């Protein structure tokens, strides 16, 4: 949120914001809509506009949003749209969400309009602008000394099968809308497009890495530091370990690690044992092999660990709330729910998982070879890039050189060839070092 403000304190906002399911896309979309104009948004993220008058004139206008947005959230979207129409004064007729969805469905069937033209046409109709090309709309806004920051969310609601060729074209065109807008002279039209990671991977066939790096500052991802802050904030909300909401924002990483010891101990054993440090262990257990994690997985981990602790209270670990046993039992339970959700979001994971079930592949042991579990080359490449699979290139391993992080292992019904999972070792090997 802050990076968006810093980067676009001077220029008109124009970016794609990528995040996994549950990363906070719709939440961020609503925060932007609630601001009504760009100057207000900049104030809310403690950023100073280079030209307050110009920022004030940048009207935030929702064009597409999720049908799941209801009640107060729906009022936020409707309020932003109504005010945008009033301030623009280009027309009183605007399109309801249901009408937008029908237009998209019709073009998917008929293919009458090239998707670049379709989005331009839709934007014009939504803004109440008589022009039909981006150039015409931009010129009209520029002439009136007005500018619009369009916001798009709920892409996955209208395009339910991104792997379908027609839908992929429509999504690609929407994602590249920001490129077409940036080419406009005297740009008065910007866009913020919120989209799920797997949709970007499916739609952008060439230069995906370049596309992602261009917008990496605005990616909705949770860092190792935010993992600790969220853990401590949840403690504050639960009224345990003396945690405070203010502390979750102000304490250093070292202070957070120290204070969280009252929750899960210093190590998953006695302080003088060879067990892993608790904060690192939990982080490594919940993140993928690129070090990314989702906030919901930490919330879920606390839920399962607390349930396990309540079932079998440990009188031995008097220095902490959650015992090592409860935390270890919580991880496979988190993995089962994680994989249920991830197979809905990540197309290559879904196709691989379904194929293993169809072909009744029951021999699933880590490390494994792609051939043994019917994993196709393009799926392996995509899952490796996503951090779902790690490939160890040590020649001594032979063909069995593929590994899964713990957050995916149990959910995909894979066993370990030997002993207990070396949770931190795999992450450290992939990243080069542990984050804290």
GROMACS .gro file of C-alpha atoms in nm, residues 6 22 37 46 50 70 74 84 90 102 112 115 155 184 232 238 246 308 323 339 365 377 386 398:
model
   24
    6UNK     CA    1   0.555   0.635  -0.299
   22UNK     CA    2  -0.622  -1.459   0.034
   37UNK     CA    3  -0.943   1.053  -0.507
   46UNK     CA    4   0.146   0.894   0.484
   50UNK     CA    5   0.414   1.627  -0.544
   70UNK     CA    6  -2.166  -0.703  -0.032
   74UNK     CA    7  -2.061  -0.278  -0.178
   84UNK     CA    8  -1.683   0.958  -0.998
   90UNK     CA    9  -1.965   1.304  -1.883
  102UNK     CA   10  -2.305  -1.001  -1.954
  112UNK     CA   11  -1.690  -0.978  -3.222
  115UNK     CA   12  -1.023  -0.759  -2.650
  155UNK     CA   13  -1.114  -1.087  -1.253
  184UNK     CA   14  -0.104   0.797  -2.426
  232UNK     CA   15   0.243  -1.093   1.757
  238UNK     CA   16  -0.616  -1.306   2.169
  246UNK     CA   17   0.103  -0.103   1.894
  308UNK     CA   18  -0.417  -2.995   1.970
  323UNK     CA   19   0.399  -2.719   2.300
  339UNK     CA   20  -0.376  -2.788  -0.088
  365UNK     CA   21   0.769  -4.048  -0.134
  377UNK     CA   22   0.769  -3.089  -1.778
  386UNK     CA   23   0.608  -2.087  -0.769
  398UNK     CA   24   1.996  -3.946  -0.945
   0.00000   0.00000   0.00000
